[in-house]
CSV table of C-alpha atoms and ligand atoms in Angstrom, one decimal:
chain,number,residue,atom,x,y,z
A,1,UNK,CA,53.6,62.4,106.7
A,2,UNK,CA,56.8,64.4,106.9
A,3,UNK,CA,59.8,63.0,104.9
A,4,UNK,CA,63.2,63.1,106.5
A,5,UNK,CA,66.5,62.3,104.8
A,6,UNK,CA,69.0,60.6,107.1
A,7,UNK,CA,72.5,60.5,105.8
A,8,UNK,CA,74.6,57.8,107.4
A,9,UNK,CA,71.3,56.2,108.4
A,10,UNK,CA,72.8,52.7,108.6
A,11,UNK,CA,75.6,53.8,111.1
A,12,UNK,CA,75.5,53.5,114.8
A,13,UNK,CA,73.6,56.6,115.8
A,14,UNK,CA,71.9,57.0,112.5
A,15,UNK,CA,70.2,53.6,112.6
A,16,UNK,CA,68.8,54.2,116.1
A,17,UNK,CA,67.6,57.6,114.9
A,18,UNK,CA,65.9,56.1,111.9
A,19,UNK,CA,64.0,53.8,114.2
A,20,UNK,CA,63.0,56.7,116.5
A,21,UNK,CA,61.8,58.8,113.5
A,22,UNK,CA,59.7,55.9,112.1
A,23,UNK,CA,58.2,55.3,115.5
A,24,UNK,CA,57.3,59.0,115.7
A,25,UNK,CA,55.5,58.8,112.3
A,26,UNK,CA,58.1,60.2,109.9
A,27,UNK,CA,58.8,58.7,106.5
A,28,UNK,CA,62.6,58.1,106.3
A,29,UNK,CA,65.0,58.1,103.3
A,30,UNK,CA,68.5,56.8,104.1
A,31,UNK,CA,71.7,57.5,102.3
A,32,UNK,CA,74.8,55.5,103.3
A,33,UNK,CA,77.9,54.5,101.5
A,34,UNK,CA,78.4,51.5,103.8
A,35,UNK,CA,82.0,52.5,104.4
A,36,UNK,CA,81.7,51.8,108.2
A,37,UNK,CA,78.6,49.6,108.5
A,38,UNK,CA,76.7,46.7,107.1
A,39,UNK,CA,73.7,46.4,104.8
A,40,UNK,CA,72.3,44.0,107.5
A,41,UNK,CA,71.4,47.1,109.6
A,42,UNK,CA,68.6,47.8,107.1
A,43,UNK,CA,67.1,44.5,108.0
A,44,UNK,CA,67.5,45.2,111.7
A,45,UNK,CA,65.6,48.5,111.4
A,46,UNK,CA,62.9,46.9,109.4
A,47,UNK,CA,62.4,44.1,111.9
A,48,UNK,CA,62.1,46.6,114.8
A,49,UNK,CA,59.6,49.0,113.1
A,50,UNK,CA,58.0,46.8,110.4
A,51,UNK,CA,58.6,49.7,108.0
A,52,UNK,CA,61.3,49.2,105.4
A,53,UNK,CA,63.0,52.6,105.0
A,54,UNK,CA,63.9,53.8,101.5
A,55,UNK,CA,67.7,53.2,101.1
A,56,UNK,CA,70.2,54.4,98.5
A,57,UNK,CA,73.8,53.4,98.6
A,58,UNK,CA,75.5,56.7,97.7
A,59,UNK,CA,78.7,58.5,98.4
A,60,UNK,CA,78.0,62.1,99.3
A,61,UNK,CA,81.4,63.2,98.0
A,62,UNK,CA,80.2,62.5,94.5
A,63,UNK,CA,78.4,65.7,93.6
A,64,UNK,CA,76.6,64.3,90.5
A,65,UNK,CA,75.2,61.4,92.5
A,66,UNK,CA,74.0,63.8,95.2
A,67,UNK,CA,72.3,66.0,92.7
A,68,UNK,CA,70.7,63.1,91.0
A,69,UNK,CA,69.4,61.8,94.4
A,70,UNK,CA,67.7,65.1,95.1
A,71,UNK,CA,66.2,65.2,91.6
A,72,UNK,CA,64.6,61.8,92.2
A,73,UNK,CA,63.4,62.4,95.7
A,74,UNK,CA,61.5,65.6,96.2
A,75,UNK,CA,59.4,67.0,99.0
A,76,UNK,CA,62.1,66.4,101.7
A,77,UNK,CA,61.0,68.2,104.8
A,78,UNK,CA,64.3,67.9,106.7
A,79,UNK,CA,67.8,66.4,106.7
A,80,UNK,CA,69.6,64.8,109.6
A,81,UNK,CA,73.2,64.6,108.5
A,82,UNK,CA,75.2,61.8,110.3
A,83,UNK,CA,77.4,60.6,107.4
A,84,UNK,CA,81.0,61.3,108.4
A,85,UNK,CA,84.3,59.7,109.4
A,86,UNK,CA,84.8,59.7,113.1
A,87,UNK,CA,88.1,58.1,114.1
A,88,UNK,CA,90.3,60.7,115.8
A,89,UNK,CA,93.6,58.9,115.2
A,90,UNK,CA,92.8,58.1,111.6
A,91,UNK,CA,92.1,61.8,111.0
A,92,UNK,CA,95.6,62.7,112.2
A,93,UNK,CA,97.1,60.2,109.8
A,94,UNK,CA,94.9,61.2,106.9
A,95,UNK,CA,93.5,64.7,107.3
A,96,UNK,CA,92.5,65.2,103.7
A,97,UNK,CA,90.2,62.2,103.9
A,98,UNK,CA,88.5,63.8,106.9
A,99,UNK,CA,88.2,67.2,105.3
A,100,UNK,CA,86.8,65.6,102.1
A,101,UNK,CA,84.5,63.2,103.9
A,102,UNK,CA,83.2,65.5,106.5
A,103,UNK,CA,83.3,69.0,104.9
A,104,UNK,CA,82.8,68.4,101.2
A,105,UNK,CA,79.8,66.2,101.9
A,106,UNK,CA,78.2,68.9,104.1
A,107,UNK,CA,78.7,71.5,101.3
A,108,UNK,CA,77.1,69.2,98.8
A,109,UNK,CA,74.0,68.7,101.0
A,110,UNK,CA,73.7,72.4,101.8
A,111,UNK,CA,73.9,73.2,98.1
A,112,UNK,CA,71.0,70.9,97.5
A,113,UNK,CA,69.1,72.4,100.3
A,114,UNK,CA,69.4,75.7,98.5
A,115,UNK,CA,68.3,74.3,95.1
A,116,UNK,CA,65.3,72.4,96.5
A,117,UNK,CA,64.2,74.8,99.3
A,118,UNK,CA,64.9,72.4,102.1
A,119,UNK,CA,65.1,74.5,105.2
A,120,UNK,CA,65.4,72.1,108.2
A,121,UNK,CA,68.8,70.7,108.9
A,122,UNK,CA,70.3,68.8,111.9
A,123,UNK,CA,74.0,68.3,112.2
A,124,UNK,CA,76.0,65.7,114.2
A,125,UNK,CA,78.5,67.6,116.2
A,126,UNK,CA,80.6,66.6,119.1
A,127,UNK,CA,81.7,67.8,122.5
A,128,UNK,CA,85.1,67.6,121.0
A,129,UNK,CA,84.6,71.2,119.8
A,130,UNK,CA,85.1,72.3,123.5
A,131,UNK,CA,88.6,70.7,123.9
A,132,UNK,CA,89.7,70.7,127.5
A,133,UNK,CA,86.9,72.6,129.4
A,134,UNK,CA,87.8,75.5,131.7
A,135,UNK,CA,84.9,74.6,134.0
A,136,UNK,CA,82.4,71.8,134.4
A,137,UNK,CA,79.7,71.0,133.5
A,138,UNK,CA,80.2,72.6,130.2
A,139,UNK,CA,77.5,74.6,128.5
A,140,UNK,CA,77.0,75.7,124.9
A,141,UNK,CA,78.4,79.2,125.5
A,142,UNK,CA,81.8,77.8,126.5
A,143,UNK,CA,84.6,78.9,124.1
A,144,UNK,CA,85.5,76.7,121.2
A,145,UNK,CA,89.2,75.8,121.6
A,146,UNK,CA,91.6,75.0,118.8
A,147,UNK,CA,90.8,71.5,117.7
A,148,UNK,CA,93.3,68.8,118.7
A,149,UNK,CA,92.6,66.6,115.7
A,150,UNK,CA,91.5,67.2,112.1
A,151,UNK,CA,88.3,65.2,113.0
A,152,UNK,CA,87.5,67.8,115.7
A,153,UNK,CA,88.4,70.6,113.3
A,154,UNK,CA,85.8,69.2,110.8
A,155,UNK,CA,83.1,69.5,113.4
A,156,UNK,CA,84.1,73.1,114.2
A,157,UNK,CA,84.3,74.1,110.6
A,158,UNK,CA,81.0,72.4,109.8
A,159,UNK,CA,79.2,74.3,112.6
A,160,UNK,CA,80.6,77.5,111.1
A,161,UNK,CA,79.6,76.7,107.6
A,162,UNK,CA,76.1,75.9,108.7
A,163,UNK,CA,75.9,79.1,110.7
A,164,UNK,CA,77.1,81.2,107.8
A,165,UNK,CA,74.5,79.6,105.4
A,166,UNK,CA,71.7,80.1,108.0
A,167,UNK,CA,72.6,83.8,108.0
A,168,UNK,CA,72.0,84.3,104.3
A,169,UNK,CA,69.3,81.8,103.4
A,170,UNK,CA,66.1,80.2,104.7
A,171,UNK,CA,68.0,77.4,106.3
A,172,UNK,CA,67.2,76.7,109.9
A,173,UNK,CA,69.6,74.3,111.6
A,174,UNK,CA,70.5,72.6,114.9
A,175,UNK,CA,73.9,71.2,115.8
A,176,UNK,CA,73.7,68.5,118.4
A,177,UNK,CA,77.0,68.2,120.3
A,178,UNK,CA,77.1,64.6,121.4
A,179,UNK,CA,79.0,63.5,124.4
A,180,UNK,CA,79.9,59.8,124.5
A,181,UNK,CA,77.2,57.6,122.9
A,182,UNK,CA,77.0,54.1,124.2
A,183,UNK,CA,74.6,51.2,124.3
A,184,UNK,CA,72.3,49.5,121.8
A,185,UNK,CA,68.6,49.2,121.0
A,186,UNK,CA,66.7,47.2,123.6
A,187,UNK,CA,65.4,44.8,120.8
A,188,UNK,CA,69.0,43.6,120.3
A,189,UNK,CA,68.5,44.1,116.6
A,190,UNK,CA,70.8,47.1,116.0
A,191,UNK,CA,73.8,48.4,117.9
A,192,UNK,CA,77.4,49.5,117.3
A,193,UNK,CA,79.4,47.6,114.8
A,194,UNK,CA,83.0,48.8,115.1
A,195,UNK,CA,85.2,47.8,112.2
A,196,UNK,CA,88.5,46.3,113.4
A,197,UNK,CA,89.9,47.1,116.8
A,198,UNK,CA,87.5,49.4,118.7
A,199,UNK,CA,88.8,52.8,119.5
A,200,UNK,CA,86.1,53.6,122.0
A,201,UNK,CA,85.8,52.4,125.6
A,202,UNK,CA,82.5,50.5,125.7
A,203,UNK,CA,82.9,48.4,122.6
A,204,UNK,CA,86.4,47.6,123.8
A,205,UNK,CA,85.0,46.5,127.1
A,206,UNK,CA,82.2,44.3,125.6
A,207,UNK,CA,84.7,42.7,123.1
A,208,UNK,CA,87.0,42.0,126.0
A,209,UNK,CA,84.3,40.4,128.0
A,210,UNK,CA,83.2,38.4,124.9
A,211,UNK,CA,86.8,37.1,124.6
A,212,UNK,CA,87.4,38.8,121.3
A,213,UNK,CA,90.1,41.0,122.9
A,214,UNK,CA,92.6,39.7,125.5
A,215,UNK,CA,92.4,42.7,127.9
A,216,UNK,CA,91.2,46.2,128.1
A,217,UNK,CA,93.9,48.9,128.4
A,218,UNK,CA,92.9,51.8,130.6
A,219,UNK,CA,94.7,54.8,129.4
A,220,UNK,CA,96.1,56.4,132.5
A,221,UNK,CA,95.2,56.4,136.2
A,222,UNK,CA,97.2,59.5,137.2
A,223,UNK,CA,94.9,62.2,136.0
A,224,UNK,CA,93.7,64.9,138.4
A,225,UNK,CA,90.3,63.1,139.0
A,226,UNK,CA,89.0,61.3,142.1
A,227,UNK,CA,90.2,57.9,140.9
A,228,UNK,CA,92.9,59.1,138.5
A,229,UNK,CA,91.1,58.0,135.3
A,230,UNK,CA,89.4,60.3,132.7
A,231,UNK,CA,85.8,61.4,133.1
A,232,UNK,CA,83.2,61.4,130.3
A,233,UNK,CA,79.5,61.8,129.9
A,234,UNK,CA,78.1,58.5,128.6
A,235,UNK,CA,74.8,58.9,126.8
A,236,UNK,CA,72.5,56.0,125.8
A,237,UNK,CA,72.2,55.9,122.0
A,238,UNK,CA,68.4,55.5,122.3
A,239,UNK,CA,68.3,58.8,124.3
A,240,UNK,CA,70.5,60.4,121.7
A,241,UNK,CA,68.3,59.2,118.9
A,242,UNK,CA,65.3,60.7,120.7
A,243,UNK,CA,67.1,64.1,120.8
A,244,UNK,CA,67.2,64.1,117.0
A,245,UNK,CA,63.4,63.5,116.8
A,246,UNK,CA,62.9,66.4,119.3
A,247,UNK,CA,65.2,68.6,117.2
A,248,UNK,CA,63.6,67.9,113.8
A,249,UNK,CA,60.2,68.5,115.4
A,250,UNK,CA,61.4,71.8,116.6
A,251,UNK,CA,62.6,72.9,113.2
A,252,UNK,CA,59.5,71.6,111.4
A,253,UNK,CA,57.3,73.6,113.8
A,254,UNK,CA,59.4,76.7,113.2
A,255,UNK,CA,60.2,76.9,116.9
A,256,UNK,CA,64.0,77.5,116.6
A,257,UNK,CA,64.5,80.7,118.5
A,258,UNK,CA,67.4,81.7,116.2
A,259,UNK,CA,68.2,80.3,112.8
A,260,UNK,CA,71.1,78.2,114.1
A,261,UNK,CA,71.1,76.6,117.6
A,262,UNK,CA,73.5,74.2,119.3
A,263,UNK,CA,72.6,71.8,122.0
A,264,UNK,CA,74.6,69.6,124.3
A,265,UNK,CA,73.3,66.0,124.3
A,266,UNK,CA,74.6,64.2,127.3
A,267,UNK,CA,73.3,63.0,130.7
A,268,UNK,CA,75.0,65.8,132.7
A,269,UNK,CA,76.8,63.2,134.8
A,270,UNK,CA,80.5,62.5,134.6
A,271,UNK,CA,81.7,58.9,135.0
A,272,UNK,CA,85.4,57.8,135.2
A,273,UNK,CA,86.8,55.0,133.1
A,274,UNK,CA,87.3,52.9,136.3
A,275,UNK,CA,83.6,53.6,137.3
A,276,UNK,CA,82.5,52.3,133.9
A,277,UNK,CA,84.5,49.2,134.3
A,278,UNK,CA,83.1,48.4,137.7
A,279,UNK,CA,79.5,49.3,136.6
A,280,UNK,CA,79.9,46.9,133.7
A,281,UNK,CA,81.1,44.1,136.0
A,282,UNK,CA,78.3,44.7,138.4
A,283,UNK,CA,75.5,44.9,135.8
A,284,UNK,CA,76.7,41.9,133.7
A,285,UNK,CA,78.3,39.7,136.4
A,286,UNK,CA,81.3,39.4,134.1
A,287,UNK,CA,84.9,39.9,135.3
A,288,UNK,CA,86.8,42.1,133.0
A,289,UNK,CA,90.5,41.6,132.3
A,290,UNK,CA,92.2,45.0,132.3
A,291,UNK,CA,95.5,46.7,132.9
A,292,UNK,CA,96.5,50.3,133.4
A,293,UNK,CA,98.7,51.7,130.7
A,294,UNK,CA,100.1,55.1,129.7
A,295,UNK,CA,97.8,58.0,128.9
A,296,UNK,CA,96.5,58.2,125.4
A,297,UNK,CA,97.7,61.3,123.6
A,298,UNK,CA,95.0,63.9,123.0
A,299,UNK,CA,92.6,62.7,125.7
A,300,UNK,CA,90.9,65.5,127.7
A,301,UNK,CA,90.9,64.9,131.5
A,302,UNK,CA,87.2,65.4,132.1
A,303,UNK,CA,84.2,66.6,130.2
A,304,UNK,CA,80.4,66.3,130.9
A,305,UNK,CA,77.5,68.3,129.7
A,306,UNK,CA,75.4,71.1,131.1
A,307,UNK,CA,72.1,69.8,129.7
A,308,UNK,CA,69.8,72.7,130.8
A,309,UNK,CA,69.5,74.2,127.3
A,310,UNK,CA,68.5,70.8,125.8
A,311,UNK,CA,66.1,70.1,128.7
A,312,UNK,CA,64.4,73.5,128.5
A,313,UNK,CA,64.4,74.3,124.8
A,314,UNK,CA,64.4,70.9,123.2
A,315,UNK,CA,62.3,69.5,126.0
A,316,UNK,CA,64.6,66.5,125.9
A,317,UNK,CA,66.3,64.7,128.8
A,318,UNK,CA,68.2,61.5,129.0
A,319,UNK,CA,65.9,58.7,130.3
A,320,UNK,CA,68.4,55.8,130.6
A,321,UNK,CA,71.2,55.5,133.1
A,322,UNK,CA,74.6,54.0,132.6
A,323,UNK,CA,73.6,50.6,133.9
A,324,UNK,CA,70.9,50.3,131.3
A,325,UNK,CA,73.3,51.5,128.6
A,326,UNK,CA,76.0,49.0,129.6
A,327,UNK,CA,73.5,46.1,129.9
A,328,UNK,CA,72.2,46.8,126.4
A,329,UNK,CA,75.8,47.1,125.0
A,330,UNK,CA,76.5,43.7,126.5
A,331,UNK,CA,73.3,42.1,125.2
A,332,UNK,CA,74.2,43.4,121.7
A,333,UNK,CA,77.8,42.1,121.9
A,334,UNK,CA,76.6,38.7,122.9
A,335,UNK,CA,74.1,38.6,120.1
A,336,UNK,CA,76.7,39.6,117.5
A,337,UNK,CA,79.1,36.9,118.9
A,338,UNK,CA,76.4,34.2,119.3
A,339,UNK,CA,77.0,34.0,123.1
A,340,UNK,CA,74.1,32.7,125.2
B,1,UFG,N1,89.6,54.5,127.0
B,1,UFG,C1,90.4,53.6,127.6
B,1,UFG,N2,90.7,52.4,126.9
B,1,UFG,C2,90.2,52.2,125.7
B,1,UFG,C3,89.4,53.2,125.1
B,1,UFG,C4,89.1,54.3,125.8
B,1,UFG,O1,90.9,53.7,128.8
B,1,UFG,O2,90.5,51.1,125.1
B,1,UFG,C5,89.4,55.7,127.8
B,1,UFG,C6,89.8,57.0,127.1
B,1,UFG,O3,91.2,57.3,127.4
B,1,UFG,C7,88.8,58.0,127.6
B,1,UFG,C8,87.5,57.2,127.8
B,1,UFG,O4,87.9,55.9,127.8
B,1,UFG,O5,89.2,58.5,128.8
B,1,UFG,C9,86.6,57.4,126.6
B,1,UFG,O6,87.3,57.1,125.4
B,1,UFG,P1,86.5,57.0,124.0
B,1,UFG,O7,87.6,56.7,123.0
B,1,UFG,O8,85.4,56.0,124.2
B,1,UFG,O9,85.8,58.4,123.8
B,1,UFG,P2,86.5,59.8,123.7
B,1,UFG,O10,85.9,60.6,124.8
B,1,UFG,O11,87.9,59.8,123.6
B,1,UFG,O12,86.0,60.2,122.3
B,1,UFG,C10,84.7,60.6,122.1
B,1,UFG,C11,84.2,60.3,120.7
B,1,UFG,C12,85.1,61.1,119.7
B,1,UFG,C13,85.2,62.5,120.0
B,1,UFG,C14,85.7,62.7,121.4
B,1,UFG,C15,85.7,64.1,121.9
B,1,UFG,O13,84.3,59.0,120.4
B,1,UFG,O14,84.4,61.0,118.4
B,1,UFG,O15,84.8,62.0,122.3
B,1,UFG,O16,86.1,64.2,123.2
B,1,UFG,F1,86.1,63.1,119.2
């Protein structure tokens, strides 16, 4: 049985990936510092798979703790590194926190890879590295634009660090550039747990429908798009989790065609904010209270993925549509709020 370390394994995408890995027959070790999630997620994972993953509460910024972890757990076949801070606005307010949380932690892990001969590494990257695309859909060869936020910059820097390390060591790595992850596990046992006011569209929608928020603000309807609202590529988190399983399999089978590969992980379909709102209303039968407000600074107008490379090389393709994703997000929100 192959042993995979998942950092940030109790977070939103991490927890769904742990489930997918366990179902695919991997042994999973989880590191998480619980800074943006709850220990209850461990129970949710275990209820779904009937396999309690090994869990260590650990802060990857603390070098001694990381070293001690890798001394205690050997024979790790691969690492999937999710643990990071992800709030764009917060990164503008507190850039050093982001460089420390997202870059220092990566360096600590790569140092341990070197010491312990771990050669398979998957990194959580983001379509944010593309900035405002010159053409759509966007493929992996598109230029990397200057990052708008320190958060985005940490993703660019991290990809470069990994690439440099691959060049001079036995490390083989894949960066998965996520588009917009949404939805929850069909079991209703794990999902997104935003702390405080949600920054992202779908949790804001579900919290508004649940009565936790008064109304959704739609950030702008005067963009150069068919209905004036921004366009994104919303990918079901279960599909996204599956992409990680495909990626780690590829590394373990030594199928990576070059030592460092990047793949877009999206559906390939762009949906506007207003389309998401009406799809949510149609799928759930709920009426959403919303208003149009000013544009949000830093938002790109439109971005969606060219998924050919992931389809062909990773042999991965999104299986769920936006309706399924929104239905699962709503089922999860209702469960969290105790709504029938
Ligand atoms: N939006 C609203 N109202 C809200 C929240 C969002 O109208 O309350 C709109 C945004 O303006 C945007 C769309 O919904 O047009 C999606 O916004 P999200 O915040 O859900 O997602 P983003 O595309 O802005 O952000 C995502 C990731 C970030 C990443 C970024 C890169 O969440 O981590 O993509 O483009 F940096």
